[in-house]
Amino acid sequence: MSQTSVQPGNVELALRDFVAELGSEAVLTDAEALAEFRDPFWVRGSADFDASAMVMPRNVEEVQAVVRIANEYQIPLWVFGQGRNNAYGGAAPRLPGSVLVNLRNMNRVLEVNEELAYAVVEPGVRFFDLYDALEECGGMLWASVPDLGWGSVVGNALECGIGAMPLGDHASNICSMEVVLPTGEIMRTGMGALTNSKVTHAYRHSFGPEVEGLFFQSSLGIVTSMGIRLMPRPERVLCGLIGFEGEQLVEPVIDIMRGLMLEGIVQGLPLLGQGIGMEDDSKGVMDPSSGTWNVRFALYGREERVEADYRIVENAFSEVPGVRFSRYAFRGDDRASQDGNHDDRARCGIPDMDFWNMFKEFAYGEDTAHLDLSPVGPMVGRDVAETVELIRSLYASSPLPYAWGVILQGRCVTYVTATVFNPTEEQQTREVYRAYNERVVQLAKAGYPVYRTNIHHMDHVAEQYDFNDHIYRRFNETLKDALDPKGILQPGKQGIWPARLRESSRRVSPRF
């Protein structure tokens, strides 16, 4: 286990200054209270990734103060908006002993622009909060939502989260950020670099290099506000399901759907899975052993277009034997009709927690945990069918249940797979995390990179990106050393360590 180089005396001095700047109520040191912010899916009760303290700034100036103090005492910080992405470590820091920077108090929706269809949010804004703000404005704009509504809108986008709606690639919806750099300075990206810019959140590009990408899955700055593009409420929504039996039809179904997506007929991000039908969504979690396959999709727009597009979809699949369709449609302003099941709510921008509740019912109740493994691949039917078989083989040796789905994105797909286990069972939990490493290696050998991971496996996943002697990692380390010379921000995130911790910490993974 890698260890922090923070000295107790330094922590005490930093805590004194944190209290002076933020007030005692915004600085948490009690071990029992900090336990709430451990990785909830790692061995229950383990202190392996414990933080030394937590600070809760309320505004940009307090974030700057935290960064300034951390620099003075070389205290590592671990930042989160909500810290509820439990399958990836929750709020827990990669480096034990780090000070957590909890941004939940920065929870304002700063602007909703109905004319240009965007909102500006702070990092503590949840999808529930943004939904409520949009509904209070009249519901004319919809935000894409992930499966769980309790997460941070900013955090999800920065981690390249995915929803089901036409704006479901959340990272692509960002338009200008305000960032506190490791020096404590504030920077605005894109057109926001002009103090009185009228197009900060409307024009996506910049004068000179576009640097927003430096803050995705990043340890180079703290995003304190962000513009996020929204979808005008459609006149009509049609939720559809394409069902079929047997995996021999996966290849033609994927290839036809790819064509429909690239043509713009299907605008959202469909989901391929097994075991759930349109009318039987009560069990919720996909069953990898089921012979029934389906693709969920949605169409949006004016009624004439939606119905015409649906006929195009039906005709496109008319020559595939055994394919069956289910559908229902409703007006975009009829929120009551959109409250059917979780998947359809997600396709209409209505956040909920049903997916997590379904997992708990499916497995171990309140002691349910899941470890997500998310590789990406090309959206080519033959390749998808082969990769599904590869994923099955990777999970075959484990007696534990697992779930999976394939999010279709037009040119690529994201495989969301999850082992379901009980974190109160230490041996079982350690075996799940150990097996994860082996699966990552096998997927990398087959050409399928994992696009994000939990704190336990960040070094291991980074090691797979090996082109030209890991030049991608070396490039990121160069940026890290230049922008964060004291190495205070999120050391170890995505396998990027600052110079002072690099040799002792890099690629030192937890012992499973």
Short mmCIF file of C-alpha atoms in Angstrom, two decimals, residues 41-370:
data_model
loop_
_atom_site.label_atom_id
_atom_site.label_comp_id
_atom_site.label_asym_id
_atom_site.label_seq_id
_atom_site.Cartn_x
_atom_site.Cartn_y
_atom_site.Cartn_z
CA PHE A 41 -17.79 -1.09 -1.50
CA TRP A 42 -14.32 -2.03 -0.26
CA VAL A 43 -13.96 -4.40 2.70
CA ARG A 44 -16.50 -3.11 5.21
CA GLY A 45 -14.76 -1.30 8.06
CA SER A 46 -11.37 -1.17 6.33
CA ALA A 47 -9.24 1.93 6.98
CA ASP A 48 -7.00 1.31 3.94
CA PHE A 49 -7.98 4.54 2.19
CA ASP A 50 -8.88 6.74 5.14
CA ALA A 51 -8.57 10.50 4.85
CA SER A 52 -6.90 12.55 7.58
CA ALA A 53 -9.56 15.29 7.55
CA MET A 54 -12.24 16.91 5.41
CA VAL A 55 -12.88 20.54 4.51
CA MET A 56 -16.17 21.86 3.12
CA PRO A 57 -15.70 25.16 1.28
CA ARG A 58 -18.80 27.17 0.44
CA ASN A 59 -17.50 29.36 -2.35
CA VAL A 60 -14.64 29.89 -4.78
CA GLU A 61 -12.68 32.06 -2.36
CA GLU A 62 -12.70 29.31 0.25
CA VAL A 63 -11.54 26.78 -2.35
CA GLN A 64 -8.65 29.11 -3.12
CA ALA A 65 -7.81 29.35 0.57
CA VAL A 66 -7.78 25.55 0.89
CA VAL A 67 -5.41 25.24 -2.07
CA ARG A 68 -3.12 27.96 -0.72
CA ILE A 69 -2.85 26.26 2.69
CA ALA A 70 -2.31 22.84 1.11
CA ASN A 71 0.56 24.27 -0.92
CA GLU A 72 2.13 25.84 2.13
CA TYR A 73 2.21 22.56 4.07
CA GLN A 74 2.33 20.16 1.09
CA ILE A 75 -0.93 18.52 2.14
CA PRO A 76 -2.50 16.27 -0.55
CA LEU A 77 -6.12 17.07 -1.38
CA TRP A 78 -8.79 14.76 -2.80
CA VAL A 79 -11.73 16.63 -4.34
CA PHE A 80 -15.32 15.51 -4.94
CA GLY A 81 -18.62 17.15 -5.80
CA GLN A 82 -20.92 14.55 -4.25
CA GLY A 83 -18.59 11.57 -3.87
CA ARG A 84 -21.36 9.07 -4.51
CA ASN A 85 -19.95 7.11 -7.43
CA ASN A 86 -19.53 4.15 -5.15
CA ALA A 87 -18.45 1.64 -7.80
CA TYR A 88 -15.37 3.81 -8.38
CA GLY A 89 -14.44 4.41 -4.74
CA GLY A 90 -17.03 6.94 -3.60
CA ALA A 91 -15.40 9.90 -1.84
CA ALA A 92 -12.31 7.98 -0.69
CA PRO A 93 -8.88 9.31 -1.72
CA ARG A 94 -6.38 7.30 -3.75
CA LEU A 95 -3.63 8.39 -1.35
CA PRO A 96 -4.31 7.53 2.30
CA GLY A 97 -4.04 10.51 4.61
CA SER A 98 -5.22 13.04 2.04
CA VAL A 99 -7.55 15.84 3.10
CA LEU A 100 -10.96 15.52 1.44
CA VAL A 101 -12.32 18.64 -0.24
CA ASN A 102 -16.09 18.17 -0.10
CA LEU A 103 -17.87 20.54 -2.50
CA ARG A 104 -21.45 19.57 -1.60
CA ASN A 105 -22.04 23.02 -0.08
CA MET A 106 -21.33 24.63 -3.46
CA ASN A 107 -24.71 23.55 -4.75
CA ARG A 108 -26.17 26.49 -6.65
CA VAL A 109 -27.65 26.43 -10.13
CA LEU A 110 -26.14 29.75 -11.14
CA GLU A 111 -28.03 30.26 -14.39
CA VAL A 112 -30.66 28.66 -16.60
CA ASN A 113 -30.65 30.19 -20.08
CA GLU A 114 -33.84 29.12 -21.84
CA GLU A 115 -33.04 30.93 -25.09
CA LEU A 116 -29.66 29.25 -25.63
CA ALA A 117 -30.51 26.00 -23.78
CA TYR A 118 -27.79 25.76 -21.16
CA ALA A 119 -27.34 25.92 -17.41
CA VAL A 120 -24.39 26.93 -15.24
CA VAL A 121 -23.90 24.83 -12.13
CA GLU A 122 -21.56 24.50 -9.18
CA PRO A 123 -19.96 21.11 -8.42
CA GLY A 124 -22.31 20.25 -5.54
CA VAL A 125 -25.41 20.38 -7.77
CA ARG A 126 -27.00 16.94 -8.07
CA PHE A 127 -29.03 15.77 -11.03
CA PHE A 128 -32.07 15.98 -8.73
CA ASP A 129 -31.25 19.64 -8.05
CA LEU A 130 -30.82 20.54 -11.71
CA TYR A 131 -34.05 18.75 -12.61
CA ASP A 132 -35.94 20.69 -9.94
CA ALA A 133 -34.46 23.99 -11.12
CA LEU A 134 -35.45 23.28 -14.73
CA GLU A 135 -38.97 22.29 -13.74
CA GLU A 136 -39.32 25.47 -11.65
CA CYS A 137 -38.40 27.43 -14.78
CA GLY A 138 -41.30 25.84 -16.63
CA GLY A 139 -39.79 22.54 -17.78
CA MET A 140 -38.89 23.80 -21.24
CA LEU A 141 -35.37 22.34 -20.97
CA TRP A 142 -34.23 18.82 -20.14
CA ALA A 143 -30.87 17.67 -18.81
CA SER A 144 -29.46 14.25 -19.62
CA VAL A 145 -29.22 12.10 -16.47
CA PRO A 146 -27.24 8.97 -15.56
CA ASP A 147 -28.71 5.93 -13.83
CA LEU A 148 -28.46 7.43 -10.32
CA GLY A 149 -29.74 10.93 -9.68
CA TRP A 150 -27.79 11.65 -6.48
CA GLY A 151 -24.49 12.33 -8.26
CA SER A 152 -22.86 15.65 -9.13
CA VAL A 153 -23.67 17.06 -12.57
CA VAL A 154 -20.13 18.48 -12.78
CA GLY A 155 -18.43 15.38 -11.39
CA ASN A 156 -20.28 13.04 -13.73
CA ALA A 157 -19.41 15.10 -16.80
CA LEU A 158 -15.76 15.37 -15.78
CA GLU A 159 -15.59 11.59 -15.39
CA CYS A 160 -17.13 11.14 -18.88
CA GLY A 161 -20.42 9.80 -17.55
CA ILE A 162 -23.17 8.69 -19.91
CA GLY A 163 -26.93 9.12 -20.11
CA ALA A 164 -29.58 7.87 -22.52
CA MET A 165 -30.81 11.07 -24.14
CA PRO A 166 -29.49 12.79 -27.30
CA LEU A 167 -27.05 14.74 -25.08
CA GLY A 168 -26.08 11.53 -23.30
CA ASP A 169 -22.33 11.99 -23.81
CA HIS A 170 -22.08 14.30 -20.81
CA ALA A 171 -18.47 15.37 -21.31
CA SER A 172 -19.39 16.66 -24.78
CA ASN A 173 -22.01 18.98 -23.28
CA ILE A 174 -19.54 21.06 -21.26
CA CYS A 175 -19.13 24.62 -22.45
CA SER A 176 -16.59 26.63 -20.43
CA MET A 177 -15.43 26.00 -16.89
CA GLU A 178 -14.21 28.08 -13.99
CA VAL A 179 -11.24 26.31 -12.43
CA VAL A 180 -9.09 26.89 -9.35
CA LEU A 181 -5.60 25.86 -10.43
CA PRO A 182 -3.06 24.17 -8.12
CA THR A 183 -1.51 27.62 -7.58
CA GLY A 184 -4.83 28.90 -6.20
CA GLU A 185 -5.44 31.14 -9.21
CA ILE A 186 -8.83 31.17 -10.95
CA MET A 187 -9.00 30.45 -14.67
CA ARG A 188 -11.98 30.47 -17.01
CA THR A 189 -11.73 28.38 -20.14
CA GLY A 190 -12.93 29.00 -23.68
CA MET A 191 -14.66 32.31 -24.34
CA GLY A 192 -14.96 32.80 -20.58
CA ALA A 193 -11.35 34.00 -20.69
CA LEU A 194 -12.80 37.34 -21.83
CA THR A 195 -14.13 38.98 -18.65
CA ASN A 196 -17.31 40.40 -20.21
CA SER A 197 -17.86 37.66 -22.80
CA LYS A 198 -21.46 37.25 -23.98
CA VAL A 199 -20.84 33.74 -25.36
CA THR A 200 -19.02 32.03 -22.47
CA HIS A 201 -21.42 29.08 -22.44
CA ALA A 202 -22.68 29.32 -26.03
CA TYR A 203 -19.48 29.04 -28.10
CA ARG A 204 -17.55 25.88 -27.31
CA HIS A 205 -14.12 26.73 -28.62
CA SER A 206 -11.38 29.11 -27.54
CA PHE A 207 -8.71 31.46 -28.78
CA GLY A 208 -5.64 29.24 -28.75
CA PRO A 209 -5.39 25.69 -27.38
CA GLU A 210 -8.59 24.28 -25.91
CA VAL A 211 -7.75 23.15 -22.41
CA GLU A 212 -11.06 21.85 -21.03
CA GLY A 213 -9.87 18.30 -21.62
CA LEU A 214 -7.05 18.81 -19.12
CA PHE A 215 -9.67 18.79 -16.36
CA PHE A 216 -11.46 15.56 -17.32
CA GLN A 217 -10.54 12.74 -14.91
CA SER A 218 -7.88 15.16 -13.81
CA SER A 219 -5.64 16.25 -10.96
CA LEU A 220 -4.79 19.60 -12.55
CA GLY A 221 -7.51 21.84 -11.12
CA ILE A 222 -10.72 22.13 -9.13
CA VAL A 223 -13.74 22.97 -11.30
CA THR A 224 -15.91 25.41 -9.34
CA SER A 225 -18.57 26.04 -12.01
CA MET A 226 -19.39 24.74 -15.45
CA GLY A 227 -21.72 25.40 -18.34
CA ILE A 228 -23.76 22.37 -19.39
CA ARG A 229 -25.84 22.18 -22.57
CA LEU A 230 -29.48 21.19 -22.30
CA MET A 231 -32.11 19.76 -24.62
CA PRO A 232 -35.24 21.77 -25.51
CA ARG A 233 -38.32 19.85 -24.39
CA PRO A 234 -39.55 17.83 -27.37
CA GLU A 235 -43.15 17.91 -28.48
CA ARG A 236 -43.27 14.11 -28.42
CA VAL A 237 -41.21 11.22 -27.07
CA LEU A 238 -41.46 7.64 -28.25
CA CYS A 239 -39.85 4.93 -26.12
CA GLY A 240 -39.25 1.75 -28.08
CA LEU A 241 -37.88 -1.72 -27.52
CA ILE A 242 -36.54 -4.15 -30.09
CA GLY A 243 -36.65 -7.71 -28.75
CA PHE A 244 -35.19 -10.89 -30.17
CA GLU A 245 -34.12 -14.36 -29.11
CA GLY A 246 -30.58 -15.68 -29.44
CA GLU A 247 -27.26 -13.93 -29.74
CA GLN A 248 -26.95 -14.75 -33.45
CA LEU A 249 -29.05 -11.65 -34.11
CA VAL A 250 -26.79 -9.32 -32.12
CA GLU A 251 -24.59 -8.64 -35.17
CA PRO A 252 -27.32 -7.52 -37.62
CA VAL A 253 -29.23 -5.59 -34.93
CA ILE A 254 -26.13 -3.60 -33.95
CA ASP A 255 -25.17 -2.86 -37.54
CA ILE A 256 -28.65 -1.63 -38.44
CA MET A 257 -28.85 0.50 -35.30
CA ARG A 258 -25.45 2.01 -36.08
CA GLY A 259 -26.71 3.15 -39.45
CA LEU A 260 -29.84 4.67 -37.90
CA MET A 261 -27.77 6.53 -35.31
CA LEU A 262 -25.21 7.87 -37.76
CA GLU A 263 -28.05 9.03 -40.02
CA GLY A 264 -29.64 10.88 -37.08
CA ILE A 265 -32.87 8.87 -37.02
CA VAL A 266 -32.18 7.50 -33.51
CA GLN A 267 -30.85 10.48 -31.56
CA GLY A 268 -30.35 9.10 -28.05
CA LEU A 269 -28.03 6.37 -26.78
CA PRO A 270 -29.76 2.96 -26.97
CA LEU A 271 -29.03 0.17 -24.51
CA LEU A 272 -28.43 -3.46 -25.51
CA GLY A 273 -29.02 -6.07 -22.82
CA GLN A 274 -30.59 -9.36 -21.84
CA GLY A 275 -33.52 -10.28 -19.70
CA ILE A 276 -35.72 -7.16 -19.54
CA GLY A 277 -38.83 -6.56 -21.58
CA MET A 278 -40.82 -3.37 -22.10
CA GLU A 279 -43.68 -4.53 -19.95
CA ASP A 280 -41.69 -6.49 -17.33
CA ASP A 281 -39.29 -4.07 -15.72
CA SER A 282 -39.93 -4.94 -12.10
CA LYS A 283 -36.81 -7.04 -11.58
CA GLY A 284 -34.76 -4.37 -13.25
CA VAL A 285 -31.29 -5.91 -13.40
CA MET A 286 -30.30 -7.56 -16.64
CA ASP A 287 -29.94 -11.32 -16.59
CA PRO A 288 -26.86 -12.52 -18.56
CA SER A 289 -28.27 -16.06 -18.66
CA SER A 290 -31.50 -15.05 -20.38
CA GLY A 291 -32.00 -15.96 -24.01
CA THR A 292 -34.07 -12.83 -24.55
CA TRP A 293 -32.18 -9.84 -25.93
CA ASN A 294 -33.41 -6.31 -26.39
CA VAL A 295 -32.41 -2.83 -27.44
CA ARG A 296 -34.09 0.09 -25.72
CA PHE A 297 -34.18 3.34 -27.67
CA ALA A 298 -36.13 6.59 -27.88
CA LEU A 299 -37.15 9.08 -30.55
CA TYR A 300 -37.69 12.79 -29.92
CA GLY A 301 -39.21 15.73 -31.77
CA ARG A 302 -42.43 16.87 -33.37
CA GLU A 303 -45.15 14.25 -33.63
CA GLU A 304 -44.93 13.90 -37.41
CA ARG A 305 -41.19 13.39 -37.31
CA VAL A 306 -41.29 10.92 -34.42
CA GLU A 307 -43.87 8.73 -36.15
CA ALA A 308 -41.99 8.94 -39.46
CA ASP A 309 -38.72 8.04 -37.77
CA TYR A 310 -40.37 5.09 -36.03
CA ARG A 311 -41.57 3.74 -39.37
CA ILE A 312 -38.01 4.07 -40.68
CA VAL A 313 -36.73 2.08 -37.69
CA GLU A 314 -39.33 -0.65 -38.20
CA ASN A 315 -38.57 -0.86 -41.92
CA ALA A 316 -34.83 -1.04 -41.27
CA PHE A 317 -35.32 -4.17 -39.16
CA SER A 318 -38.02 -5.75 -41.36
CA GLU A 319 -35.63 -8.23 -42.94
CA VAL A 320 -34.22 -9.47 -39.61
CA PRO A 321 -36.17 -12.62 -38.68
CA GLY A 322 -37.68 -12.85 -35.22
CA VAL A 323 -37.37 -9.18 -34.28
CA ARG A 324 -40.37 -7.77 -32.42
CA PHE A 325 -41.22 -4.20 -31.44
CA SER A 326 -42.87 -2.60 -28.42
CA ARG A 327 -43.51 1.12 -28.09
CA TYR A 328 -45.40 3.83 -26.34
CA ALA A 329 -45.42 7.57 -26.97
CA PHE A 330 -46.43 10.66 -25.02
CA ARG A 331 -46.25 14.43 -25.10
CA GLY A 332 -43.06 16.03 -23.81
CA ASP A 333 -45.03 18.25 -21.43
CA ASP A 334 -46.84 15.26 -19.88
CA ARG A 335 -44.43 14.34 -17.09
CA ALA A 336 -46.93 11.91 -15.54
CA SER A 337 -46.80 9.68 -18.61
CA GLN A 338 -43.01 9.55 -18.37
CA ASP A 339 -43.06 8.03 -14.90
CA GLY A 340 -43.27 4.42 -16.08
CA ASN A 341 -39.99 2.63 -15.37
CA HIS A 342 -36.44 3.68 -14.64
CA ASP A 343 -35.12 3.29 -18.16
CA ASP A 344 -37.83 5.40 -19.71
CA ARG A 345 -37.46 8.08 -17.04
CA ALA A 346 -33.75 8.23 -17.88
CA ARG A 347 -34.70 8.81 -21.53
CA CYS A 348 -36.76 11.81 -20.45
CA GLY A 349 -34.28 13.42 -18.07
CA ILE A 350 -36.06 12.41 -14.85
CA PRO A 351 -33.50 11.37 -12.20
CA ASP A 352 -34.23 8.62 -9.69
CA MET A 353 -32.52 6.00 -7.51
CA ASP A 354 -34.47 3.00 -8.80
CA PHE A 355 -31.49 1.35 -10.46
CA TRP A 356 -29.63 1.11 -7.16
CA ASN A 357 -32.73 -0.14 -5.37
CA MET A 358 -33.11 -2.83 -8.03
CA PHE A 359 -29.52 -3.93 -7.48
CA LYS A 360 -30.13 -4.30 -3.74
CA GLU A 361 -33.25 -6.36 -4.35
CA PHE A 362 -31.36 -8.47 -6.87
CA ALA A 363 -28.50 -9.32 -4.48
CA TYR A 364 -27.67 -8.70 -0.80
CA GLY A 365 -30.07 -5.99 0.33
CA GLU A 366 -28.38 -3.11 2.13
CA ASP A 367 -25.07 -5.02 2.02
CA THR A 368 -25.05 -5.06 -1.79
CA ALA A 369 -21.96 -3.71 -3.55
CA HIS A 370 -20.88 -3.78 -7.17
#
